[in-house]
Coordinates of N, CA and C in Angstrom, one line a residue:
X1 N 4.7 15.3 -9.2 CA 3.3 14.9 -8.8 C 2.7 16.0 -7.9
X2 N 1.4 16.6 -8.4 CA 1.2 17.6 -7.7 C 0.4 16.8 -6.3
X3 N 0.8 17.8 -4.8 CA 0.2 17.1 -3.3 C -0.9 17.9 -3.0
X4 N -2.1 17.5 -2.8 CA -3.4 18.3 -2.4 C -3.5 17.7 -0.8
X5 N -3.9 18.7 0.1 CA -4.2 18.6 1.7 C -5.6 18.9 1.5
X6 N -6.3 18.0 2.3 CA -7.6 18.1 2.4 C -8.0 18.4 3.9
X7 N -8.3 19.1 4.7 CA -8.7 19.0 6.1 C -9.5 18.0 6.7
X8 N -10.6 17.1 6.2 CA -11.6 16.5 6.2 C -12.1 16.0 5.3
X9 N -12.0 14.6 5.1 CA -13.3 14.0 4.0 C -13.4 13.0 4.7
X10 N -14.1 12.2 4.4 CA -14.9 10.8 4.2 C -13.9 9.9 3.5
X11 N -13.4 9.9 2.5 CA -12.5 8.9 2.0 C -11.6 9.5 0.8
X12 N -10.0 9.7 1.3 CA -9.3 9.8 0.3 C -9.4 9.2 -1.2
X13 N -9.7 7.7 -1.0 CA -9.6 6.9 -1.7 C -10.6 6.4 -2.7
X14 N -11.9 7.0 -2.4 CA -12.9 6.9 -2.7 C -13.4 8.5 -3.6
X15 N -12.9 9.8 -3.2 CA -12.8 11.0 -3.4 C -11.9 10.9 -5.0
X16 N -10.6 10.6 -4.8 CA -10.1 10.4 -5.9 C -10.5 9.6 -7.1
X17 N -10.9 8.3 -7.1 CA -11.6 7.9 -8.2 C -12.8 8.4 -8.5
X18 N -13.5 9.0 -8.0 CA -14.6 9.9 -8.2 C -14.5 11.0 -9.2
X19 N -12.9 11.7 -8.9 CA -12.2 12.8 -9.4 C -11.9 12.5 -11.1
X20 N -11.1 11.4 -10.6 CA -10.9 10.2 -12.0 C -11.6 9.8 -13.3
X21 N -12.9 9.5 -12.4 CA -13.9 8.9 -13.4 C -14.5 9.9 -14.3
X22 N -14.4 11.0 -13.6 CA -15.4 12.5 -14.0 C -14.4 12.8 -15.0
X23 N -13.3 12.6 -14.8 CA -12.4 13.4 -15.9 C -11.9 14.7 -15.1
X24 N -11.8 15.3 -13.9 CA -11.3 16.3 -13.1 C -9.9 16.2 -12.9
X25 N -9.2 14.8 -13.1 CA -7.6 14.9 -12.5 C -7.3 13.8 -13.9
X26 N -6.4 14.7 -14.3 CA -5.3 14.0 -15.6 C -4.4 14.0 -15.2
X27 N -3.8 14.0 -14.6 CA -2.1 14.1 -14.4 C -2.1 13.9 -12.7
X28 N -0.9 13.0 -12.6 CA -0.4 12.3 -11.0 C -0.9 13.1 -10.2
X29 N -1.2 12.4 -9.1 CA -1.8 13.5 -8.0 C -1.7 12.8 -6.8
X30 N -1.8 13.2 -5.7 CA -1.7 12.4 -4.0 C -2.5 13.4 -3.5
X31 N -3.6 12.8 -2.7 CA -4.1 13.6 -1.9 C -4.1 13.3 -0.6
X32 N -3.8 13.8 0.5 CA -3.9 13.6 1.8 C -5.5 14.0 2.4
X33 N -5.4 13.8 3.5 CA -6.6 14.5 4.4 C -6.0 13.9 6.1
X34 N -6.5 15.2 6.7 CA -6.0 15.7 7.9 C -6.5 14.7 9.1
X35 N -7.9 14.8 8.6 CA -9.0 13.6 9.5 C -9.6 12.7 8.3
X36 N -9.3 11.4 8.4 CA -10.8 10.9 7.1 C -11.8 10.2 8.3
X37 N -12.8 10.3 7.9 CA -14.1 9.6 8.5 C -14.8 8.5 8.3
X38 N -14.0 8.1 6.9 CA -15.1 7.1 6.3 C -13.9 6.2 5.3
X39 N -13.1 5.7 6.2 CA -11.7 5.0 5.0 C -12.1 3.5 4.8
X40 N -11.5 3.4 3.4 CA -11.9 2.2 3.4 C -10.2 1.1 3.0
X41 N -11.0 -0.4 3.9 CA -9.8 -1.5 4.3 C -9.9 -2.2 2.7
X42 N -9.0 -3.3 3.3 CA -9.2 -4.6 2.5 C -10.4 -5.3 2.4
X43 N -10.9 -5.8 1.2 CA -12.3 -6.5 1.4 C -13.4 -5.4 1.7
X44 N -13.3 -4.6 1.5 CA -14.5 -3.1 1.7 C -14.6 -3.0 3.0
X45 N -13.5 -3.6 4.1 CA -13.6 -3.2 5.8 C -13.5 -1.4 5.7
X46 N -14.4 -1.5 7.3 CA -13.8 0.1 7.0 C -12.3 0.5 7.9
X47 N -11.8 1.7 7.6 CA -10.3 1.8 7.8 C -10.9 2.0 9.1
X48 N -10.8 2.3 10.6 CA -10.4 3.0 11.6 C -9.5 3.5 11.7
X49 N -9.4 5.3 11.5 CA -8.5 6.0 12.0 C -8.4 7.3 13.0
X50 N -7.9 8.5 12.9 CA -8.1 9.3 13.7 C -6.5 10.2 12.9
X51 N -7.1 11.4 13.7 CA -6.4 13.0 13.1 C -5.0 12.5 13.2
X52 N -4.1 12.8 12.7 CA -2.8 12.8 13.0 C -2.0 11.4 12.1
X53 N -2.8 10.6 11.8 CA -2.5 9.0 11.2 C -2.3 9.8 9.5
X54 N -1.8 8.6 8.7 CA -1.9 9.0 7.3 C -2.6 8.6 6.1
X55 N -3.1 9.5 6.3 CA -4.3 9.4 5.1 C -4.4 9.5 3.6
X56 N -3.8 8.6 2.6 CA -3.2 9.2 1.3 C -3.4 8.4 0.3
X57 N -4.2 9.0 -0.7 CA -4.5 8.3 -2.1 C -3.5 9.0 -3.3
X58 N -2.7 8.5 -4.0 CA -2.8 9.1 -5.1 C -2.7 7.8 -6.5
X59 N -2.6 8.7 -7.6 CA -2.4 8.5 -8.9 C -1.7 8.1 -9.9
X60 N -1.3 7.7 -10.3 CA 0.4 7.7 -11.0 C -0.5 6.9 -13.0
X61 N 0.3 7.5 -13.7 CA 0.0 7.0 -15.1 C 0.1 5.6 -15.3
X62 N 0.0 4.6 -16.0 CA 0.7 3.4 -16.0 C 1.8 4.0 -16.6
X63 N 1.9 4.7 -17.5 CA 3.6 4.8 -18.3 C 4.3 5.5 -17.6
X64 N 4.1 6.2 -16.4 CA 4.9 6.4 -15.5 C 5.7 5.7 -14.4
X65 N 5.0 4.2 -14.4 CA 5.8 3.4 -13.4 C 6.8 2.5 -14.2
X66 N 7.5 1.6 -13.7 CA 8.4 0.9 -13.8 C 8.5 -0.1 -15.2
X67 N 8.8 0.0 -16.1 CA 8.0 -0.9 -17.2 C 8.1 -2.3 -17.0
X68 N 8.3 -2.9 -15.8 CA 8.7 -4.2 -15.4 C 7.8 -4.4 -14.3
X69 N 7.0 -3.5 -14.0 CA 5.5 -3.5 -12.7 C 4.7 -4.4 -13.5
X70 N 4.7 -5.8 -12.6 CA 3.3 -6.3 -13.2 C 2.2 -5.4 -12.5
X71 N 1.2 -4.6 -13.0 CA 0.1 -4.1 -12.1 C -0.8 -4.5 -11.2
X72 N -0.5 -6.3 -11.4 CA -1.6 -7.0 -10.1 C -0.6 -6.8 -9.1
X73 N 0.4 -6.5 -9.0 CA 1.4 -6.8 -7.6 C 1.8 -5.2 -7.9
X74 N 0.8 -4.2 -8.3 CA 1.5 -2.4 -7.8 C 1.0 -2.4 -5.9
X75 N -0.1 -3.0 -5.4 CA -0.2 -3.0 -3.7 C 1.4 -3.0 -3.0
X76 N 1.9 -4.1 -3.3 CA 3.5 -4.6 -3.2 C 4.3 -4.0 -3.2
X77 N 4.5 -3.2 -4.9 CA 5.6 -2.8 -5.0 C 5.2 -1.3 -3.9
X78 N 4.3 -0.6 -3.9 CA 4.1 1.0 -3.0 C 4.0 0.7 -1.7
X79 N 3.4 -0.5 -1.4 CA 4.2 -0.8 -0.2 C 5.3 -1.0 0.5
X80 N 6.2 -2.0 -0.5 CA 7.3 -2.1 -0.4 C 8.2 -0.9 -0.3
X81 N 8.2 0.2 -1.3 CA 8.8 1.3 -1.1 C 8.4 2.4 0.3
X82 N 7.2 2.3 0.6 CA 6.8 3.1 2.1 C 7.8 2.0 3.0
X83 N 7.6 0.8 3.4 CA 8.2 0.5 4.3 C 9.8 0.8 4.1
X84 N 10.4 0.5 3.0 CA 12.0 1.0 3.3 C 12.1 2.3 3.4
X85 N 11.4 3.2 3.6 CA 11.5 4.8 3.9 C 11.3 4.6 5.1
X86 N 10.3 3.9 5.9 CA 10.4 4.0 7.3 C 11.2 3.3 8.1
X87 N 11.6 2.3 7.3 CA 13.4 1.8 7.8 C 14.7 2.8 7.5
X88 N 14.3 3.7 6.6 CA 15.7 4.7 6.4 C 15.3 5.8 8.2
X89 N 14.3 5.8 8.6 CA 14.3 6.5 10.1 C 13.9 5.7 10.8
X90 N 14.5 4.1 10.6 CA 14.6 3.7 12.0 C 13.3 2.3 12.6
X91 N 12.5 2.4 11.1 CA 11.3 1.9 11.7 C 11.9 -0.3 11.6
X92 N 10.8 -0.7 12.1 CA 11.4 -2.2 12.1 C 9.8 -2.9 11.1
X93 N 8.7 -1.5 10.8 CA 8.0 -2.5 10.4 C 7.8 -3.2 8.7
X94 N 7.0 -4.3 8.3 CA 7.6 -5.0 7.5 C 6.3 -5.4 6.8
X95 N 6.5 -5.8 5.8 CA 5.3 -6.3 4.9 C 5.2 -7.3 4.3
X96 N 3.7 -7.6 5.3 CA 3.1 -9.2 5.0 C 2.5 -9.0 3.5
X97 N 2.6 -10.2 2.8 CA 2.0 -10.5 1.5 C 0.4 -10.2 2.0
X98 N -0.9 -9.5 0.8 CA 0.0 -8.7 -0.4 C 0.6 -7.5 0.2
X99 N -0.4 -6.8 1.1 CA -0.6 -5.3 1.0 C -0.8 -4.7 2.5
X100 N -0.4 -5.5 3.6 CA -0.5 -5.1 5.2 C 1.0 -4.7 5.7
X101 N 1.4 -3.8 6.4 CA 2.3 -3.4 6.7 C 2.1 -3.7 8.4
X102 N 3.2 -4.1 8.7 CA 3.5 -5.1 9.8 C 3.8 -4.9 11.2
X103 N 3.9 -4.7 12.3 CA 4.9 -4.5 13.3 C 4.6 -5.7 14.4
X104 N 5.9 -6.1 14.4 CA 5.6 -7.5 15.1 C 4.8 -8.3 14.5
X105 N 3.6 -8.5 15.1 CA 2.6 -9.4 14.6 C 1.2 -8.8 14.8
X106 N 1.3 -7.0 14.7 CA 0.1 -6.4 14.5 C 0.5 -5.6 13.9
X107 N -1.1 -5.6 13.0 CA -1.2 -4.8 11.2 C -0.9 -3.2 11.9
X108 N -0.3 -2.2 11.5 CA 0.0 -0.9 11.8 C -0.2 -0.6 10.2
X109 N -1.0 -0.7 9.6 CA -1.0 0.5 8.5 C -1.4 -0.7 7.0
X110 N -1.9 -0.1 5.8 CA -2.6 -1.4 4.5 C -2.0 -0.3 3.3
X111 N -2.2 -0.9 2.4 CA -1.9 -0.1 0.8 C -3.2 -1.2 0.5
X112 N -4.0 -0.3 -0.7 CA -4.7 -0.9 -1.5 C -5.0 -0.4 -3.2
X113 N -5.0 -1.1 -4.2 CA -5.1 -0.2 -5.1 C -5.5 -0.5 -6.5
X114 N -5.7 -0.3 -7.7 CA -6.8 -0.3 -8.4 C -6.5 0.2 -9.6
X115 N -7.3 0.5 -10.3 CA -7.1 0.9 -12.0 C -8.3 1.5 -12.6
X116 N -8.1 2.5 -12.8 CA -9.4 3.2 -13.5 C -8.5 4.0 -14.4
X117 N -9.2 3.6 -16.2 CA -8.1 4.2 -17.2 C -7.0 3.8 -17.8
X118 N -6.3 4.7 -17.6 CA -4.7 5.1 -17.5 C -4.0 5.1 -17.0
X119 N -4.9 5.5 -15.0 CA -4.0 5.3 -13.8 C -4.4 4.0 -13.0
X120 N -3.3 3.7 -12.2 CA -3.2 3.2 -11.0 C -3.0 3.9 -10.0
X121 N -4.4 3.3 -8.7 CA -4.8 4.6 -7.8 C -4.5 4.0 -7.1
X122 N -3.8 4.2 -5.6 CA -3.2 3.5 -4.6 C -4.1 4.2 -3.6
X123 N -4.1 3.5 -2.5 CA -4.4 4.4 -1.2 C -4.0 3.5 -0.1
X124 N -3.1 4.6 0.9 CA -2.4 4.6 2.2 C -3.2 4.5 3.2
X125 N -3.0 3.7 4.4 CA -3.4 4.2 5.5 C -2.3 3.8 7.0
X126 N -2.1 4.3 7.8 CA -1.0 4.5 8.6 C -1.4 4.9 9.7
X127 N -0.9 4.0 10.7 CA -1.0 4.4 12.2 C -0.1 5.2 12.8
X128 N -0.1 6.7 12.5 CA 0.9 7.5 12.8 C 0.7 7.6 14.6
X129 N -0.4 8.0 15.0 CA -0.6 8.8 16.2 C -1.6 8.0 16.7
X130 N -2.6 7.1 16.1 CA -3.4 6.3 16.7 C -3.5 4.6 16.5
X131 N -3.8 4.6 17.3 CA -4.0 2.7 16.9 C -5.2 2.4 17.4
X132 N -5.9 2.1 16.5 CA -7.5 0.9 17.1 C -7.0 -0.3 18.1
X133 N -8.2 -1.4 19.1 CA -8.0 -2.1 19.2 C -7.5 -3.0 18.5
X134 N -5.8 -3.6 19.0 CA -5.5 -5.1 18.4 C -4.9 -4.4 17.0
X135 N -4.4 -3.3 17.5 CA -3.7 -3.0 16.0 C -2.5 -2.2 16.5
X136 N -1.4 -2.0 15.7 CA -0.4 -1.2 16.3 C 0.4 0.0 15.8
X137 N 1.0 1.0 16.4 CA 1.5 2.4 16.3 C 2.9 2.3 15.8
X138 N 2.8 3.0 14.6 CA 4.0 3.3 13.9 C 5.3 3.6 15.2
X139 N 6.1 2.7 14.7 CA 7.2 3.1 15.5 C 8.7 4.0 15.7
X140 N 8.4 5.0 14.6 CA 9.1 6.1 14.5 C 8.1 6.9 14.4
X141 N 8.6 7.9 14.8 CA 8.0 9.6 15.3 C 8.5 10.7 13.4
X142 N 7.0 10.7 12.8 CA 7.3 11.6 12.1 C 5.6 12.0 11.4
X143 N 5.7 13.3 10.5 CA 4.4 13.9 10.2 C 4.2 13.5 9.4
X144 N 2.8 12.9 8.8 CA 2.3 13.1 7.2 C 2.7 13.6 6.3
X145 N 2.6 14.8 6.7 CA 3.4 16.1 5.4 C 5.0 15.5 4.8
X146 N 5.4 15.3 5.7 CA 7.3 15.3 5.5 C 6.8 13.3 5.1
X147 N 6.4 12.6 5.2 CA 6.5 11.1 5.2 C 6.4 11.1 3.6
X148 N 5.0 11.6 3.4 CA 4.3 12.1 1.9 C 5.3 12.7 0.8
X149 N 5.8 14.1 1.1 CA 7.3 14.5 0.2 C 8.3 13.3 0.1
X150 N 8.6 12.8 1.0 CA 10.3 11.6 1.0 C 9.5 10.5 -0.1
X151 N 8.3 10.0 0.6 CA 7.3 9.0 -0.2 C 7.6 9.1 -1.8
X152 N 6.8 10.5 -2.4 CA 6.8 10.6 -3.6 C 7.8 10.7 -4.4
X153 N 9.1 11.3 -3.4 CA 10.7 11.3 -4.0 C 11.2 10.2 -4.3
X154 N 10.7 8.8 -3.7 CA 11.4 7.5 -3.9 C 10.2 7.1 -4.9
X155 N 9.2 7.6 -5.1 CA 8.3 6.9 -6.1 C 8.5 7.3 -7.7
X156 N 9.1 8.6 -7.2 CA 9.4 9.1 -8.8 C 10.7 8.7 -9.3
X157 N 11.6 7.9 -7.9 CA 12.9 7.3 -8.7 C 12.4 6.2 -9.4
X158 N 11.3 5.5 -9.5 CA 11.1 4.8 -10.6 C 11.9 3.0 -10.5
X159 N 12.2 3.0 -9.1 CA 12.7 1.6 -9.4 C 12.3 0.5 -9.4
X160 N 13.0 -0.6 -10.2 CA 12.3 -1.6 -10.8 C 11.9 -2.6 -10.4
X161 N 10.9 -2.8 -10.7 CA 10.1 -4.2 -9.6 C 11.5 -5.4 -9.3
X162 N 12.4 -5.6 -10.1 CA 13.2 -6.7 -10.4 C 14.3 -6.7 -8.9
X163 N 14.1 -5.0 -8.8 CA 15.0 -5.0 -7.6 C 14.5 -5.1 -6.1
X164 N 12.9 -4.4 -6.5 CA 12.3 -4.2 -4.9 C 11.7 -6.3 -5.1
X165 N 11.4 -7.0 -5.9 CA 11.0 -8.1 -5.9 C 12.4 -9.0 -4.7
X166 N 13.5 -9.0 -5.6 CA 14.6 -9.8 -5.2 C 15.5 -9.1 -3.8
X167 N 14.5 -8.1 -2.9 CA 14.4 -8.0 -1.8 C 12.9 -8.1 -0.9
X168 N 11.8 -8.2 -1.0 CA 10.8 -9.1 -0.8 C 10.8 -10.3 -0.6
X169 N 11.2 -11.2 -1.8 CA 11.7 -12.4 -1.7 C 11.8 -13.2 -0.5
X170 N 13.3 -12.2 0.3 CA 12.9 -12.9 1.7 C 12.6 -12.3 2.7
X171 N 11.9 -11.5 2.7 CA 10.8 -10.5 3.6 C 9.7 -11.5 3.3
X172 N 9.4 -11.9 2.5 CA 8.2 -12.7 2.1 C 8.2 -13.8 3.4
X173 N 9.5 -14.6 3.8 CA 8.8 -15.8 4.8 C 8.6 -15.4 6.1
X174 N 8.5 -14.2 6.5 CA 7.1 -13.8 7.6 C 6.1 -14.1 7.1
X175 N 5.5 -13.9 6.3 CA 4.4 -14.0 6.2 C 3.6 -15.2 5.9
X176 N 4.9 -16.4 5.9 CA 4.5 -18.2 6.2 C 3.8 -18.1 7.7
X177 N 4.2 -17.2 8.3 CA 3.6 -17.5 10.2 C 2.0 -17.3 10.2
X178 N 1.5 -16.2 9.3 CA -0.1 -15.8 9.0 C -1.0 -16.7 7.4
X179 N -2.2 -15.8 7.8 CA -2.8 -16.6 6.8 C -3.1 -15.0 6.0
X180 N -4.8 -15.6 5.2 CA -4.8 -14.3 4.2 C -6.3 -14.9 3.9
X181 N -7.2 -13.9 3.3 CA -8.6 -13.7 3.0 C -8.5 -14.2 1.8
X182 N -9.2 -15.6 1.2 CA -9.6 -15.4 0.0 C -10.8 -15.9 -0.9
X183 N -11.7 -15.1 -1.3 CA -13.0 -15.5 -1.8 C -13.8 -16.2 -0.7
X184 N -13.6 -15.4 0.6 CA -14.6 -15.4 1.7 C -13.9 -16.7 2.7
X185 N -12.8 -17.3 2.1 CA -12.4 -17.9 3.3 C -10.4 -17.8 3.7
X186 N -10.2 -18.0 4.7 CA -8.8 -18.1 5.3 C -8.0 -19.3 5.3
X187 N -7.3 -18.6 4.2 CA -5.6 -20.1 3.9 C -4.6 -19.4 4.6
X188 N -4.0 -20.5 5.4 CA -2.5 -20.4 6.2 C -1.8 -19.8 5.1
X189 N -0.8 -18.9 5.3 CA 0.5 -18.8 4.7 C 1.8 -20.0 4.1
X190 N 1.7 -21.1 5.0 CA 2.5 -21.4 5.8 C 3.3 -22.3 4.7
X191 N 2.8 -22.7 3.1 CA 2.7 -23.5 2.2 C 2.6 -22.6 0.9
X192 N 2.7 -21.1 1.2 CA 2.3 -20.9 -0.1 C 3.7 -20.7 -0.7
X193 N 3.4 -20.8 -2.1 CA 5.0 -20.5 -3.0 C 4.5 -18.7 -3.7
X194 N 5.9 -18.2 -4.1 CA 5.8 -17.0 -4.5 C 6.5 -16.9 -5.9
X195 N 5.5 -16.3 -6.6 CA 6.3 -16.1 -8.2 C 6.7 -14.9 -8.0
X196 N 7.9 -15.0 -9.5 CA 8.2 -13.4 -9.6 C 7.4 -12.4 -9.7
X197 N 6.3 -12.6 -10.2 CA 5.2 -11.2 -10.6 C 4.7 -10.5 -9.2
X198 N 5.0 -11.4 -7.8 CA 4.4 -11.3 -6.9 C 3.2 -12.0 -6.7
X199 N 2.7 -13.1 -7.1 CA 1.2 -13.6 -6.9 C 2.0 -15.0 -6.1
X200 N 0.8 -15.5 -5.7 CA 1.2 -16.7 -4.9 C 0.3 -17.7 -5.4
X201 N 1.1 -19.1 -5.2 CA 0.3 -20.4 -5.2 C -0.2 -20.9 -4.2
X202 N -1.3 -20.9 -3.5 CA -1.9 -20.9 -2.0 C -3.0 -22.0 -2.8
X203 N -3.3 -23.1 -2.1 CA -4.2 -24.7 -2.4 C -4.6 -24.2 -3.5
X204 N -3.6 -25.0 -4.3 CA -3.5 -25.0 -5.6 C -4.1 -24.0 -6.6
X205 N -4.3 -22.5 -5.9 CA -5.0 -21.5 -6.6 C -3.7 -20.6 -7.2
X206 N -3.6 -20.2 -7.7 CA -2.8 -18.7 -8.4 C -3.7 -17.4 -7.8
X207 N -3.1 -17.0 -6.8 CA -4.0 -15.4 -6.0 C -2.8 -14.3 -6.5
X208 N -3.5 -13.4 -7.3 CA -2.9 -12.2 -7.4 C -3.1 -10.7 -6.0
X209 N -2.1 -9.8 -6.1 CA -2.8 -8.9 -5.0 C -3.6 -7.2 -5.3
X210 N -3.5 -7.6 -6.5 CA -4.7 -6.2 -7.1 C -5.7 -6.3 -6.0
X211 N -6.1 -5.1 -5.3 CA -7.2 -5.2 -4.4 C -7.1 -3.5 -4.5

C-alpha cells in the first residue's frame, strides 16, 4: 500500500474520495495529514483535533480484504485490528460497537467508512497528543508515522473476520453499559444481541455499522 503525508488539509477523509471519484487513485493508498482542520465524525459531526493526533484515510480493493468481510461491519473489523496493535504496546483501549474506540468510558479515537467503486475507504481519527473536552488521550506514547507502518502490516496480513469476530464477541459486552445513535434517536446497548456479520438487533431493528 502506497503512504502519502500531507502537512495540512481540511479532511483526510473527504480529500480521498474526492481522489477516488475523479479516477486519480487506483490502487490502495493511506493518507495521513500532519494537522487536519476540517475532520469529519460519526453522523457528519465534526472530528476535533490538533497536530500531533492521527489523521488517516486509506483505501483497500474489496478483493483485497478478507473474503469472509461482510463490508457493512469493515468499521469493526479496521477497528478491531488498530486496537490490538495498541494493546501489542501496552494500550488498555477497547472498542465499543460499531466503530468508537474506547478508554475507560471516554471515546479516545472513531473509524468510519464507506464504498465508492471497488474500494472500501476507511478513515482514522486518534487522540495521540490531544484530547477535546470530555474526550480522552491515547494511552501509550507513540508517533503517527510508526502507528501507520505496524497498522498497514497487520492489515495486509489479511485476517479473517471469523477470527477478529470470535474475539469481539466478548469485547462486545462493554458496550451493553452505553447506548448508540440511530435514525436521530438513542437506544441503550444494554439488550442488544449481536450476529455474526457484526450487525445488531437493537428494538427489534437489524442496525448494520457501514457509516
Amino acid at each position: 500500500m502506497q503512504i502519502i503525508c500531507i502537512e495540512k488539509i481540511a479532511s483526510t477523509q473527504l480529500f480521498l474520495c474526492e481522489k477516488i471519484r475523479k479516477g486519480e487513485i487506483r490502487q490502495n493508498t493511506a493518507i495521513y495529514a500532519l494537522e487536519q482542520t476540517s475532520g469529519v465524525g460519526s453522523r457528519d459531526n465534526a472530528w476535533i483535533s490538533s497536530r500531533g493526533n492521527l489523521h488517516l484515510s486509506f483505501c483497500v480493493r474489496e478483493r483485497d480484504l478478507p473474503s469472509d468481510l461482510p463490508l457493512a461491519s469493515a468499521s469493526i473489523y479496521f477497528a478491531y485490528l488498530l486496537k490490538e496493535l495498541l494493546e501489542s504496546f501496552g494500550s488498555q483501549i477497547w472498542l465499543k460497537w460499531s466503530n468508537d474506540l474506547y478508554l475507560n468510558d471516554k471515546k479516545v479515537g472513531g473509524v468510519m467508512s464507506n464504498k465508492i467503486g471497488e474500494f472500501i475507504i476507511c478513515g482514522i481519527g486518534l487522540n495521540l497528543k490531544f484530547a477535546p473536552q470530555n474526550a480522552a488521550l491515547c494511552d501509550v506514547k507513540i508517533e503517527p508515522k510508526e502507528l501507520i507502518e505496524e497498522f498497514i502490516k497487520v492489515l495486509e496480513k489479511k485476517f479473517l473476520w471469523k477470527r477478529i469476530f470470535s474475539k469481539y464477541v466478548l469485547e462486545f459486552e462493554k458496550s451493553k453499559n452505553f447506548s448508540v445513535h440511530y435514525e436521530g434517536k438513542i437506544y441503550a446497548l444494554k439488550d442488544a444481541f449481536l450476529y455474526e456479520d457484526g450487525s445488531i438487533l437493537l428494538a427489534n431493528k437489524r442496525i448494520y455499522s457501514l457509516r
